[in-house]
Amino acid sequence: MKKLRCSPTAKAVAVLLLCVMALLFLVSLLCLVELNNQNAFSYGYEYARQNLLGSLGRKQIDQIRDLYFYQGLQGSEIFPNTNLRFSITLDNGEDLYSNYQGEEFLWSGTMTVTLPYPSWVPGSYDSYGSSSGVLTTPVVTPTPKPTPEPTPETTLAPAYTPAPIEDETFLPVPTPTPRPALTPSDQAASSSPVEDPETAQIHAYVLSDLSQQDIFSYRLKLFSVLYRLRYFAVVLLVLSFLIGVFLFLFLIGAAGYRNTSGVVTNGWPERIPYDLFTCLCMVLFFFPLMIPFDGGVEYNILGFLLMAGMLLFSGLVLLEFCMSTAVRIKTRSLLSSCLSVRLFLWLCRCCRSAGAALLASLKNLPLIRRGVLITLVLFLLEFLLLAVTPSFDDDIALALILKDVLLLLGICWLLLSFRRLRDGAKALASGNLNARVSTDRLYFDMKDHAEDLNRIRDGMNAAVEERMKSERLRTELITNVSHDIKTPLTSIINYIDLLQKEEPQSETEQEYLDVLGRQSAKLKKLIEDLMEASKASTGNLPVNFEPCDLNVLMQQMLGEYEERFRAADLTPIFTSPEEAIPILADGRHMWRIFDNLLGNICKYAQPGTRVYLNTSCQRDRALVTFRNISREELNVSASELTERFTRGDSARSTDGNGLGLSIAESLTRLQGGEMLLTLDGDLFKVSLSFPLFRDSAERESIKP
Amino acid sequence: MPKILVCDDDRDIVSALRIYLESDGYTVICTYNGKEALNAVRTDPEISLVLLDIMMPEMDGIRTMTALREDRNLPVILLTAKSEDTDKILGLNLGADDYVTKPFHPVELLARVRSQLRRYLSLGGSPDREGALKIGGISLDDRRKEVQVDGEPVSLTPREYDILKLLMQNPGVVFKPEEIYRRIWNEEPYGAEGTVAVHVRHLREKLEITPSEPRYLKAVWGQGYRFEPVRETAQWKGDEAK
């Protein structure tokens, strides 16, 4: 099935088959309709045959009347060489024409005709127009009367007993002329021809031998064939219908599969917008059906073929329409391909962008102008609406204008109040805590709102003040505590010094004094470092950023430390790039950082080793690294080392208080840098990185 | 012997200072708050130096100093527990001649006292020689190639002398080590500018009382070195006395 739906040949075959099926269906349908019209299914063959003969015969009689009375043809000129025989008799008994010689007949009928005008003569042409005469006068009397030879007809007559009923329908008009009055005159007609005839009677007979090729023999033969095939026609109808439906469904299902990929794609008909396509199909569908057919075409083989072709064309148009619709549904492009939908969407988009542009331009307008503009537009709309209402007069207009003016004033006042609130809130949001919203000429909720805003401002002010106060208190606390500790310490140090100057009483006394001196010096250093650390870690330290060259700094520090390195038996090796490495930092803090790190190296590095110092630039960062070999085993992690009071030697035998690295890290971070500690075996590495300060223009602006 | 006024609210410190100063041969007047100190200065014209604590009740050191400066232009050394640089700068800007941060070592304090007194009392006597550069307590006589700190000669190596001369000729100007090297050694440094730092350190150790907190020869970390221009309050007083 999947292969089939993709193959164009299968589709073509299906279309062909569908045409054939449609034709078969139509033919069988026509056949059945014909049979049913003659009541063949309910009353049997003979009755239906008589019915057919009746309807054909009556048509012929009508024609005879027209031709004879109104066209002025001679009797012999009418229907020569057919199976029909007829006689025309005037009501005064005069025979006008007859070619019936008493042969056996299958069917006979009579029609009473009013003469076109009283002094009518056979062969004269009716110049007054035939229609009026035909419409008013056609009368066919019941048949039993003119049956002189009852031979085969007697057998037939009972079979079509309902014939009079049928004739009744044919002549609803009661015969105007009193028949009893005529019958006596029938006999008198031959004797007194002076009397003007008013009506004539046409008797028609269909001969039973049907020796001539005419409409009777043709239709009767066809009818007998149709009758014989009547059940087959039913079967054909059903079969062709089912097969046709199946083929139709297949075509709908296969529509759009143009290749084996299994994807539905649009073909050329789908490029036409759906609504246009629908209109086109409708025009093409109804166009052939609107071609007028003249009545005779149904017996013309050419006409029949033409009609069939037209029908086929309409059918194909319908099929294509269905298939295209199916494809569009499958590709979900039914609505989107509609021109009207596209137009609608485009209009929507236009409206939306126009609205957005309008809104944006409105938003850029100052608040008051914006509000007034909107109000005025609304007023204009109001007036436009009212102007089209019928009950609009000058008084109402005046009242409305008054109302609008008042409303506009009110809105202006509201907007002015709102603008003040808005400005106050904006100032508050931007951090201006001194802005107060004035509550003069603000009323009701506006006033409440302004007061609320002021309260928020007060609250924020209080919070900020509180915070600044606590910050100040903390700074003061640090200085005060520092002072309160340092003052007694000064005494301690001084008096120990004084004691040491005295002559010692004993050796132990001297020893104890030395301990006191050492420990008080250590305490002094600890307190200074502690203050420094607490200030650095809380950021409570002013930073004066200045351009600072790391190379110069390192040279200066090495100059300072030259002696101490020598004392600790260390060899510093400093490598740096040729060019300067400028950073923005506070020189004193940088000194403190380097002092701590180099001091650590002197304290903790293995004597007799080299200390590697390096400065470099990496993209936008300036890097400084200090590398040395530790004397003690480093049994702590890098992160622990930067914590306060942690030292590389857990025994704490050396002097130092473990604050050095912590202070260095805090100060580094304070100046926007990063400090990284790496421990690799006994290798202790500190890396500092600062943002490079490269912009010369920036440098110029800093320098003065 | 010069009379020295000591003022601190901590009596132990005052008595310790008294012991030190008296052992060094000075006469000491002890006061325990700012007002007493002011009165003492006003009544005793022989006082030639004041040691003032900053944090004191009633009247702090800074206010006391400004008040007594209105009467007499005495050298003042501030004793401060506030080690913050802002406090030091504030004190110096307001007219202190020197400062010592607590907890101080007695030796350092005595050195500073001696230095100030020398400048106040004796330096005024030595006449300014022609061609001599004099900033604060440091004078450099280019003819004799002689440098004196508070009137006492200091021996410097030729390099140290050249560096000091360069810096003193341009007080307040920061010189990069590289530049100093180029000017003094008269050649391109090629990485040898590190020696400048060593020389400057030696120089500082010879000139400064506390080399770690230099008054004159300052390092501007990351930039270079400069000679700090010092205000000469005591100097003018000395001239006045003369």
PDB file of N, CA and C in Angstrom, chain A residues 475 479-480 482-483 486-491 493-495 497-498 501 524 528 535 540 542 546-550 552-553 555-563 580 587-588 590-591, chain B residues 8-13 15-17 19-20 53 55 81-87 102-107 176-178 193-194 197-198 201-202 204-205 219-225:
ATOM      1  N   THR A 475      35.040  50.516  64.270  1.00  0.00           N
ATOM      2  CA  THR A 475      36.364  51.109  64.077  1.00  0.00           C
ATOM      3  C   THR A 475      36.887  51.676  65.388  1.00  0.00           C
ATOM      4  N   THR A 479      40.225  50.698  67.686  1.00  0.00           N
ATOM      5  CA  THR A 479      41.255  51.650  68.121  1.00  0.00           C
ATOM      6  C   THR A 479      41.310  51.731  69.644  1.00  0.00           C
ATOM      7  N   ASN A 480      40.122  51.727  70.255  1.00  0.00           N
ATOM      8  CA  ASN A 480      40.114  51.860  71.711  1.00  0.00           C
ATOM      9  C   ASN A 480      40.736  50.658  72.394  1.00  0.00           C
ATOM     10  N   SER A 482      42.772  48.668  71.103  1.00  0.00           N
ATOM     11  CA  SER A 482      44.197  48.723  70.805  1.00  0.00           C
ATOM     12  C   SER A 482      44.907  49.661  71.786  1.00  0.00           C
ATOM     13  N   HIS A 483      44.304  50.808  72.029  1.00  0.00           N
ATOM     14  CA  HIS A 483      44.898  51.765  72.967  1.00  0.00           C
ATOM     15  C   HIS A 483      44.944  51.200  74.378  1.00  0.00           C
ATOM     16  N   LYS A 486      47.560  48.577  74.585  1.00  0.00           N
ATOM     17  CA  LYS A 486      48.926  49.047  74.348  1.00  0.00           C
ATOM     18  C   LYS A 486      49.473  49.855  75.530  1.00  0.00           C
ATOM     19  N   THR A 487      48.593  50.601  76.203  1.00  0.00           N
ATOM     20  CA  THR A 487      49.080  51.429  77.307  1.00  0.00           C
ATOM     21  C   THR A 487      49.709  50.592  78.429  1.00  0.00           C
ATOM     22  N   PRO A 488      48.959  49.579  78.943  1.00  0.00           N
ATOM     23  CA  PRO A 488      49.642  48.762  79.974  1.00  0.00           C
ATOM     24  C   PRO A 488      50.856  48.025  79.437  1.00  0.00           C
ATOM     25  N   LEU A 489      50.777  47.643  78.173  1.00  0.00           N
ATOM     26  CA  LEU A 489      51.915  46.910  77.605  1.00  0.00           C
ATOM     27  C   LEU A 489      53.156  47.800  77.572  1.00  0.00           C
ATOM     28  N   THR A 490      52.925  49.064  77.307  1.00  0.00           N
ATOM     29  CA  THR A 490      54.049  49.997  77.303  1.00  0.00           C
ATOM     30  C   THR A 490      54.740  49.999  78.659  1.00  0.00           C
ATOM     31  N   SER A 491      53.897  50.050  79.706  1.00  0.00           N
ATOM     32  CA  SER A 491      54.467  50.020  81.050  1.00  0.00           C
ATOM     33  C   SER A 491      55.241  48.748  81.275  1.00  0.00           C
ATOM     34  N   ILE A 493      56.675  46.714  79.201  1.00  0.00           N
ATOM     35  CA  ILE A 493      57.938  46.661  78.462  1.00  0.00           C
ATOM     36  C   ILE A 493      58.979  47.590  79.097  1.00  0.00           C
ATOM     37  N   ASN A 494      58.510  48.806  79.443  1.00  0.00           N
ATOM     38  CA  ASN A 494      59.441  49.762  80.028  1.00  0.00           C
ATOM     39  C   ASN A 494      60.007  49.278  81.354  1.00  0.00           C
ATOM     40  N   TYR A 495      59.127  48.742  82.200  1.00  0.00           N
ATOM     41  CA  TYR A 495      59.617  48.337  83.520  1.00  0.00           C
ATOM     42  C   TYR A 495      60.484  47.100  83.432  1.00  0.00           C
ATOM     43  N   ASP A 497      62.408  46.504  81.031  1.00  0.00           N
ATOM     44  CA  ASP A 497      63.678  47.071  80.571  1.00  0.00           C
ATOM     45  C   ASP A 497      64.450  47.694  81.738  1.00  0.00           C
ATOM     46  N   LEU A 498      63.678  48.393  82.596  1.00  0.00           N
ATOM     47  CA  LEU A 498      64.324  49.006  83.749  1.00  0.00           C
ATOM     48  C   LEU A 498      64.923  47.957  84.667  1.00  0.00           C
ATOM     49  N   LYS A 501      68.058  46.563  83.604  1.00  0.00           N
ATOM     50  CA  LYS A 501      69.210  47.439  83.799  1.00  0.00           C
ATOM     51  C   LYS A 501      69.767  47.345  85.226  1.00  0.00           C
ATOM     52  N   LYS A 524      53.599  42.336  71.917  1.00  0.00           N
ATOM     53  CA  LYS A 524      53.495  43.612  71.205  1.00  0.00           C
ATOM     54  C   LYS A 524      53.263  43.374  69.716  1.00  0.00           C
ATOM     55  N   GLU A 528      49.821  44.179  67.425  1.00  0.00           N
ATOM     56  CA  GLU A 528      49.854  44.973  66.197  1.00  0.00           C
ATOM     57  C   GLU A 528      49.307  44.190  65.010  1.00  0.00           C
ATOM     58  N   LYS A 535      41.449  44.702  60.858  1.00  0.00           N
ATOM     59  CA  LYS A 535      41.083  45.805  59.974  1.00  0.00           C
ATOM     60  C   LYS A 535      41.095  45.353  58.515  1.00  0.00           C
ATOM     61  N   ASN A 540      38.233  47.416  56.731  1.00  0.00           N
ATOM     62  CA  ASN A 540      38.135  48.679  57.446  1.00  0.00           C
ATOM     63  C   ASN A 540      39.422  49.480  57.334  1.00  0.00           C
ATOM     64  N   PRO A 542      41.702  52.107  54.801  1.00  0.00           N
ATOM     65  CA  PRO A 542      41.674  52.927  53.588  1.00  0.00           C
ATOM     66  C   PRO A 542      42.695  52.423  52.577  1.00  0.00           C
ATOM     67  N   GLU A 546      47.415  53.651  43.747  1.00  0.00           N
ATOM     68  CA  GLU A 546      48.393  54.390  42.958  1.00  0.00           C
ATOM     69  C   GLU A 546      49.024  53.407  41.990  1.00  0.00           C
ATOM     70  N   PRO A 547      49.528  53.925  40.878  1.00  0.00           N
ATOM     71  CA  PRO A 547      50.252  53.019  39.982  1.00  0.00           C
ATOM     72  C   PRO A 547      51.476  52.463  40.704  1.00  0.00           C
ATOM     73  N   CYS A 548      51.724  51.194  40.496  1.00  0.00           N
ATOM     74  CA  CYS A 548      52.767  50.520  41.267  1.00  0.00           C
ATOM     75  C   CYS A 548      53.421  49.479  40.359  1.00  0.00           C
ATOM     76  N   ASP A 549      54.735  49.551  40.245  1.00  0.00           N
ATOM     77  CA  ASP A 549      55.428  48.584  39.381  1.00  0.00           C
ATOM     78  C   ASP A 549      55.919  47.418  40.221  1.00  0.00           C
ATOM     79  N   LEU A 550      55.432  46.233  39.872  1.00  0.00           N
ATOM     80  CA  LEU A 550      55.766  45.058  40.685  1.00  0.00           C
ATOM     81  C   LEU A 550      57.258  44.757  40.651  1.00  0.00           C
ATOM     82  N   VAL A 552      59.742  46.979  40.379  1.00  0.00           N
ATOM     83  CA  VAL A 552      60.396  47.924  41.287  1.00  0.00           C
ATOM     84  C   VAL A 552      60.170  47.499  42.735  1.00  0.00           C
ATOM     85  N   LEU A 553      58.911  47.128  43.007  1.00  0.00           N
ATOM     86  CA  LEU A 553      58.586  46.720  44.375  1.00  0.00           C
ATOM     87  C   LEU A 553      59.445  45.542  44.812  1.00  0.00           C
ATOM     88  N   GLN A 555      62.344  44.612  43.662  1.00  0.00           N
ATOM     89  CA  GLN A 555      63.740  45.030  43.844  1.00  0.00           C
ATOM     90  C   GLN A 555      63.915  45.716  45.188  1.00  0.00           C
ATOM     91  N   GLN A 556      62.963  46.597  45.506  1.00  0.00           N
ATOM     92  CA  GLN A 556      63.053  47.313  46.784  1.00  0.00           C
ATOM     93  C   GLN A 556      63.010  46.332  47.951  1.00  0.00           C
ATOM     94  N   MET A 557      62.066  45.382  47.859  1.00  0.00           N
ATOM     95  CA  MET A 557      61.923  44.427  48.956  1.00  0.00           C
ATOM     96  C   MET A 557      63.180  43.574  49.102  1.00  0.00           C
ATOM     97  N   LEU A 558      63.745  43.199  47.949  1.00  0.00           N
ATOM     98  CA  LEU A 558      64.959  42.367  48.019  1.00  0.00           C
ATOM     99  C   LEU A 558      66.101  43.160  48.637  1.00  0.00           C
ATOM    100  N   GLY A 559      66.122  44.461  48.345  1.00  0.00           N
ATOM    101  CA  GLY A 559      67.123  45.311  48.973  1.00  0.00           C
ATOM    102  C   GLY A 559      66.958  45.320  50.485  1.00  0.00           C
ATOM    103  N   GLU A 560      65.706  45.427  50.914  1.00  0.00           N
ATOM    104  CA  GLU A 560      65.442  45.438  52.350  1.00  0.00           C
ATOM    105  C   GLU A 560      65.813  44.109  52.994  1.00  0.00           C
ATOM    106  N   TYR A 561      65.552  43.020  52.256  1.00  0.00           N
ATOM    107  CA  TYR A 561      65.695  41.698  52.852  1.00  0.00           C
ATOM    108  C   TYR A 561      67.071  41.062  52.620  1.00  0.00           C
ATOM    109  N   GLU A 562      67.924  41.811  51.913  1.00  0.00           N
ATOM    110  CA  GLU A 562      69.210  41.246  51.515  1.00  0.00           C
ATOM    111  C   GLU A 562      69.942  40.601  52.702  1.00  0.00           C
ATOM    112  N   GLU A 563      69.992  41.384  53.780  1.00  0.00           N
ATOM    113  CA  GLU A 563      70.733  40.918  54.949  1.00  0.00           C
ATOM    114  C   GLU A 563      70.059  39.724  55.624  1.00  0.00           C
ATOM    115  N   ALA A 580      58.055  46.938  32.473  1.00  0.00           N
ATOM    116  CA  ALA A 580      57.428  47.154  33.783  1.00  0.00           C
ATOM    117  C   ALA A 580      56.106  46.386  33.867  1.00  0.00           C
ATOM    118  N   GLY A 587      50.724  51.247  47.857  1.00  0.00           N
ATOM    119  CA  GLY A 587      52.101  50.841  48.085  1.00  0.00           C
ATOM    120  C   GLY A 587      52.347  50.289  49.488  1.00  0.00           C
ATOM    121  N   ARG A 588      51.762  50.917  50.486  1.00  0.00           N
ATOM    122  CA  ARG A 588      52.016  50.463  51.859  1.00  0.00           C
ATOM    123  C   ARG A 588      51.442  49.074  52.098  1.00  0.00           C
ATOM    124  N   MET A 590      50.954  46.876  49.725  1.00  0.00           N
ATOM    125  CA  MET A 590      51.784  45.947  48.953  1.00  0.00           C
ATOM    126  C   MET A 590      53.047  45.611  49.738  1.00  0.00           C
ATOM    127  N   TRP A 591      53.592  46.637  50.356  1.00  0.00           N
ATOM    128  CA  TRP A 591      54.800  46.399  51.158  1.00  0.00           C
ATOM    129  C   TRP A 591      54.501  45.404  52.266  1.00  0.00           C
TER     130      TRP A 591
ATOM    131  N   ASP B   8      51.023  62.308  80.449  1.00  0.00           N
ATOM    132  CA  ASP B   8      50.272  61.091  80.100  1.00  0.00           C
ATOM    133  C   ASP B   8      49.329  60.787  81.236  1.00  0.00           C
ATOM    134  N   ASP B   9      48.155  60.248  80.909  1.00  0.00           N
ATOM    135  CA  ASP B   9      47.216  59.956  81.994  1.00  0.00           C
ATOM    136  C   ASP B   9      47.572  58.664  82.712  1.00  0.00           C
ATOM    137  N   ASP B  10      48.469  57.894  82.156  1.00  0.00           N
ATOM    138  CA  ASP B  10      48.888  56.653  82.812  1.00  0.00           C
ATOM    139  C   ASP B  10      50.140  56.946  83.659  1.00  0.00           C
ATOM    140  N   ARG B  11      49.931  56.877  84.989  1.00  0.00           N
ATOM    141  CA  ARG B  11      51.013  57.284  85.877  1.00  0.00           C
ATOM    142  C   ARG B  11      52.238  56.380  85.775  1.00  0.00           C
ATOM    143  N   ASP B  12      52.006  55.126  85.541  1.00  0.00           N
ATOM    144  CA  ASP B  12      53.139  54.191  85.442  1.00  0.00           C
ATOM    145  C   ASP B  12      54.049  54.558  84.286  1.00  0.00           C
ATOM    146  N   ILE B  13      53.425  54.912  83.195  1.00  0.00           N
ATOM    147  CA  ILE B  13      54.228  55.284  82.026  1.00  0.00           C
ATOM    148  C   ILE B  13      55.014  56.551  82.330  1.00  0.00           C
ATOM    149  N   SER B  15      56.033  57.689  85.188  1.00  0.00           N
ATOM    150  CA  SER B  15      57.179  57.485  86.081  1.00  0.00           C
ATOM    151  C   SER B  15      58.296  56.718  85.400  1.00  0.00           C
ATOM    152  N   ALA B  16      57.910  55.779  84.530  1.00  0.00           N
ATOM    153  CA  ALA B  16      58.942  55.059  83.794  1.00  0.00           C
ATOM    154  C   ALA B  16      59.735  56.021  82.924  1.00  0.00           C
ATOM    155  N   LEU B  17      58.984  56.924  82.221  1.00  0.00           N
ATOM    156  CA  LEU B  17      59.651  57.898  81.370  1.00  0.00           C
ATOM    157  C   LEU B  17      60.572  58.793  82.192  1.00  0.00           C
ATOM    158  N   ILE B  19      62.106  58.046  84.928  1.00  0.00           N
ATOM    159  CA  ILE B  19      63.333  57.340  85.296  1.00  0.00           C
ATOM    160  C   ILE B  19      64.328  57.376  84.144  1.00  0.00           C
ATOM    161  N   TYR B  20      63.798  57.049  82.942  1.00  0.00           N
ATOM    162  CA  TYR B  20      64.683  57.016  81.778  1.00  0.00           C
ATOM    163  C   TYR B  20      65.316  58.374  81.530  1.00  0.00           C
ATOM    164  N   ASP B  53      50.953  62.577  75.360  1.00  0.00           N
ATOM    165  CA  ASP B  53      50.117  61.445  74.961  1.00  0.00           C
ATOM    166  C   ASP B  53      48.917  61.986  74.189  1.00  0.00           C
ATOM    167  N   MET B  55      45.794  60.204  73.546  1.00  0.00           N
ATOM    168  CA  MET B  55      44.512  59.857  74.152  1.00  0.00           C
ATOM    169  C   MET B  55      44.545  60.121  75.642  1.00  0.00           C
ATOM    170  N   ALA B  81      49.010  55.608  70.736  1.00  0.00           N
ATOM    171  CA  ALA B  81      48.683  54.184  70.631  1.00  0.00           C
ATOM    172  C   ALA B  81      48.017  53.907  69.296  1.00  0.00           C
ATOM    173  N   LYS B  82      47.578  54.985  68.650  1.00  0.00           N
ATOM    174  CA  LYS B  82      46.949  54.811  67.342  1.00  0.00           C
ATOM    175  C   LYS B  82      48.053  54.652  66.313  1.00  0.00           C
ATOM    176  N   SER B  83      48.189  53.459  65.846  1.00  0.00           N
ATOM    177  CA  SER B  83      49.291  53.237  64.922  1.00  0.00           C
ATOM    178  C   SER B  83      48.881  53.513  63.484  1.00  0.00           C
ATOM    179  N   GLU B  84      47.653  53.924  63.333  1.00  0.00           N
ATOM    180  CA  GLU B  84      47.211  54.167  61.953  1.00  0.00           C
ATOM    181  C   GLU B  84      47.947  55.346  61.349  1.00  0.00           C
ATOM    182  N   ASP B  85      48.220  55.195  60.095  1.00  0.00           N
ATOM    183  CA  ASP B  85      48.991  56.233  59.412  1.00  0.00           C
ATOM    184  C   ASP B  85      48.272  57.568  59.409  1.00  0.00           C
ATOM    185  N   THR B  86      46.935  57.524  59.320  1.00  0.00           N
ATOM    186  CA  THR B  86      46.192  58.786  59.280  1.00  0.00           C
ATOM    187  C   THR B  86      46.462  59.601  60.543  1.00  0.00           C
ATOM    188  N   ASP B  87      46.563  58.916  61.698  1.00  0.00           N
ATOM    189  CA  ASP B  87      46.796  59.633  62.942  1.00  0.00           C
ATOM    190  C   ASP B  87      48.170  60.277  62.949  1.00  0.00           C
ATOM    191  N   LYS B 102      53.068  53.728  70.859  1.00  0.00           N
ATOM    192  CA  LYS B 102      53.052  52.780  71.964  1.00  0.00           C
ATOM    193  C   LYS B 102      52.779  51.400  71.412  1.00  0.00           C
ATOM    194  N   PRO B 103      53.228  50.330  71.943  1.00  0.00           N
ATOM    195  CA  PRO B 103      54.252  50.333  72.999  1.00  0.00           C
ATOM    196  C   PRO B 103      55.637  50.603  72.403  1.00  0.00           C
ATOM    197  N   PHE B 104      56.311  51.584  72.973  1.00  0.00           N
ATOM    198  CA  PHE B 104      57.601  51.998  72.406  1.00  0.00           C
ATOM    199  C   PHE B 104      58.728  51.395  73.211  1.00  0.00           C
ATOM    200  N   HIS B 105      59.870  51.390  72.581  1.00  0.00           N
ATOM    201  CA  HIS B 105      61.039  50.922  73.317  1.00  0.00           C
ATOM    202  C   HIS B 105      61.758  52.126  73.862  1.00  0.00           C
ATOM    203  N   PRO B 106      62.167  52.110  75.133  1.00  0.00           N
ATOM    204  CA  PRO B 106      62.766  53.294  75.748  1.00  0.00           C
ATOM    205  C   PRO B 106      63.947  53.834  74.952  1.00  0.00           C
ATOM    206  N   VAL B 107      64.741  52.947  74.357  1.00  0.00           N
ATOM    207  CA  VAL B 107      65.924  53.416  73.626  1.00  0.00           C
ATOM    208  C   VAL B 107      65.515  54.317  72.470  1.00  0.00           C
ATOM    209  N   LYS B 176      63.019  56.472  40.598  1.00  0.00           N
ATOM    210  CA  LYS B 176      63.009  55.018  40.422  1.00  0.00           C
ATOM    211  C   LYS B 176      64.410  54.493  40.679  1.00  0.00           C
ATOM    212  N   PRO B 177      64.540  53.265  41.171  1.00  0.00           N
ATOM    213  CA  PRO B 177      65.864  52.682  41.387  1.00  0.00           C
ATOM    214  C   PRO B 177      66.700  52.724  40.114  1.00  0.00           C
ATOM    215  N   GLU B 178      66.026  52.438  38.990  1.00  0.00           N
ATOM    216  CA  GLU B 178      66.699  52.433  37.692  1.00  0.00           C
ATOM    217  C   GLU B 178      67.308  53.802  37.387  1.00  0.00           C
ATOM    218  N   GLU B 193      69.878  47.294  39.069  1.00  0.00           N
ATOM    219  CA  GLU B 193      69.294  48.350  39.899  1.00  0.00           C
ATOM    220  C   GLU B 193      68.913  47.846  41.292  1.00  0.00           C
ATOM    221  N   GLY B 194      68.938  46.508  41.485  1.00  0.00           N
ATOM    222  CA  GLY B 194      68.641  45.960  42.808  1.00  0.00           C
ATOM    223  C   GLY B 194      69.610  46.473  43.861  1.00  0.00           C
ATOM    224  N   ALA B 197      68.580  49.511  46.063  1.00  0.00           N
ATOM    225  CA  ALA B 197      67.763  49.282  47.249  1.00  0.00           C
ATOM    226  C   ALA B 197      68.641  48.995  48.461  1.00  0.00           C
ATOM    227  N   VAL B 198      69.720  48.236  48.232  1.00  0.00           N
ATOM    228  CA  VAL B 198      70.608  47.901  49.348  1.00  0.00           C
ATOM    229  C   VAL B 198      71.296  49.155  49.870  1.00  0.00           C
ATOM    230  N   ARG B 201      68.936  51.262  51.812  1.00  0.00           N
ATOM    231  CA  ARG B 201      68.686  50.709  53.144  1.00  0.00           C
ATOM    232  C   ARG B 201      69.830  51.061  54.100  1.00  0.00           C
ATOM    233  N   HIS B 202      71.027  50.909  53.612  1.00  0.00           N
ATOM    234  CA  HIS B 202      72.183  51.256  54.455  1.00  0.00           C
ATOM    235  C   HIS B 202      72.140  52.725  54.854  1.00  0.00           C
ATOM    236  N   ARG B 204      69.575  54.581  55.047  1.00  0.00           N
ATOM    237  CA  ARG B 204      68.496  54.804  55.994  1.00  0.00           C
ATOM    238  C   ARG B 204      68.917  54.382  57.401  1.00  0.00           C
ATOM    239  N   GLU B 205      69.647  53.260  57.468  1.00  0.00           N
ATOM    240  CA  GLU B 205      70.075  52.791  58.788  1.00  0.00           C
ATOM    241  C   GLU B 205      71.017  53.798  59.453  1.00  0.00           C
ATOM    242  N   ALA B 219      60.666  55.126  51.358  1.00  0.00           N
ATOM    243  CA  ALA B 219      60.452  54.288  50.181  1.00  0.00           C
ATOM    244  C   ALA B 219      59.010  54.448  49.743  1.00  0.00           C
ATOM    245  N   VAL B 220      58.803  54.745  48.477  1.00  0.00           N
ATOM    246  CA  VAL B 220      57.446  54.714  47.926  1.00  0.00           C
ATOM    247  C   VAL B 220      57.350  53.373  47.228  1.00  0.00           C
ATOM    248  N   TRP B 221      56.709  52.442  47.874  1.00  0.00           N
ATOM    249  CA  TRP B 221      56.753  51.050  47.434  1.00  0.00           C
ATOM    250  C   TRP B 221      56.164  50.881  46.044  1.00  0.00           C
ATOM    251  N   GLY B 222      56.935  50.275  45.202  1.00  0.00           N
ATOM    252  CA  GLY B 222      56.474  50.045  43.829  1.00  0.00           C
ATOM    253  C   GLY B 222      56.810  51.191  42.903  1.00  0.00           C
ATOM    254  N   GLN B 223      57.338  52.295  43.474  1.00  0.00           N
ATOM    255  CA  GLN B 223      57.659  53.425  42.596  1.00  0.00           C
ATOM    256  C   GLN B 223      59.126  53.835  42.720  1.00  0.00           C
ATOM    257  N   GLY B 224      59.592  53.989  43.942  1.00  0.00           N
ATOM    258  CA  GLY B 224      60.983  54.410  44.097  1.00  0.00           C
ATOM    259  C   GLY B 224      61.230  54.991  45.479  1.00  0.00           C
ATOM    260  N   TYR B 225      62.167  55.966  45.526  1.00  0.00           N
ATOM    261  CA  TYR B 225      62.535  56.566  46.807  1.00  0.00           C
ATOM    262  C   TYR B 225      62.454  58.068  46.702  1.00  0.00           C
TER     263      TYR B 225
END
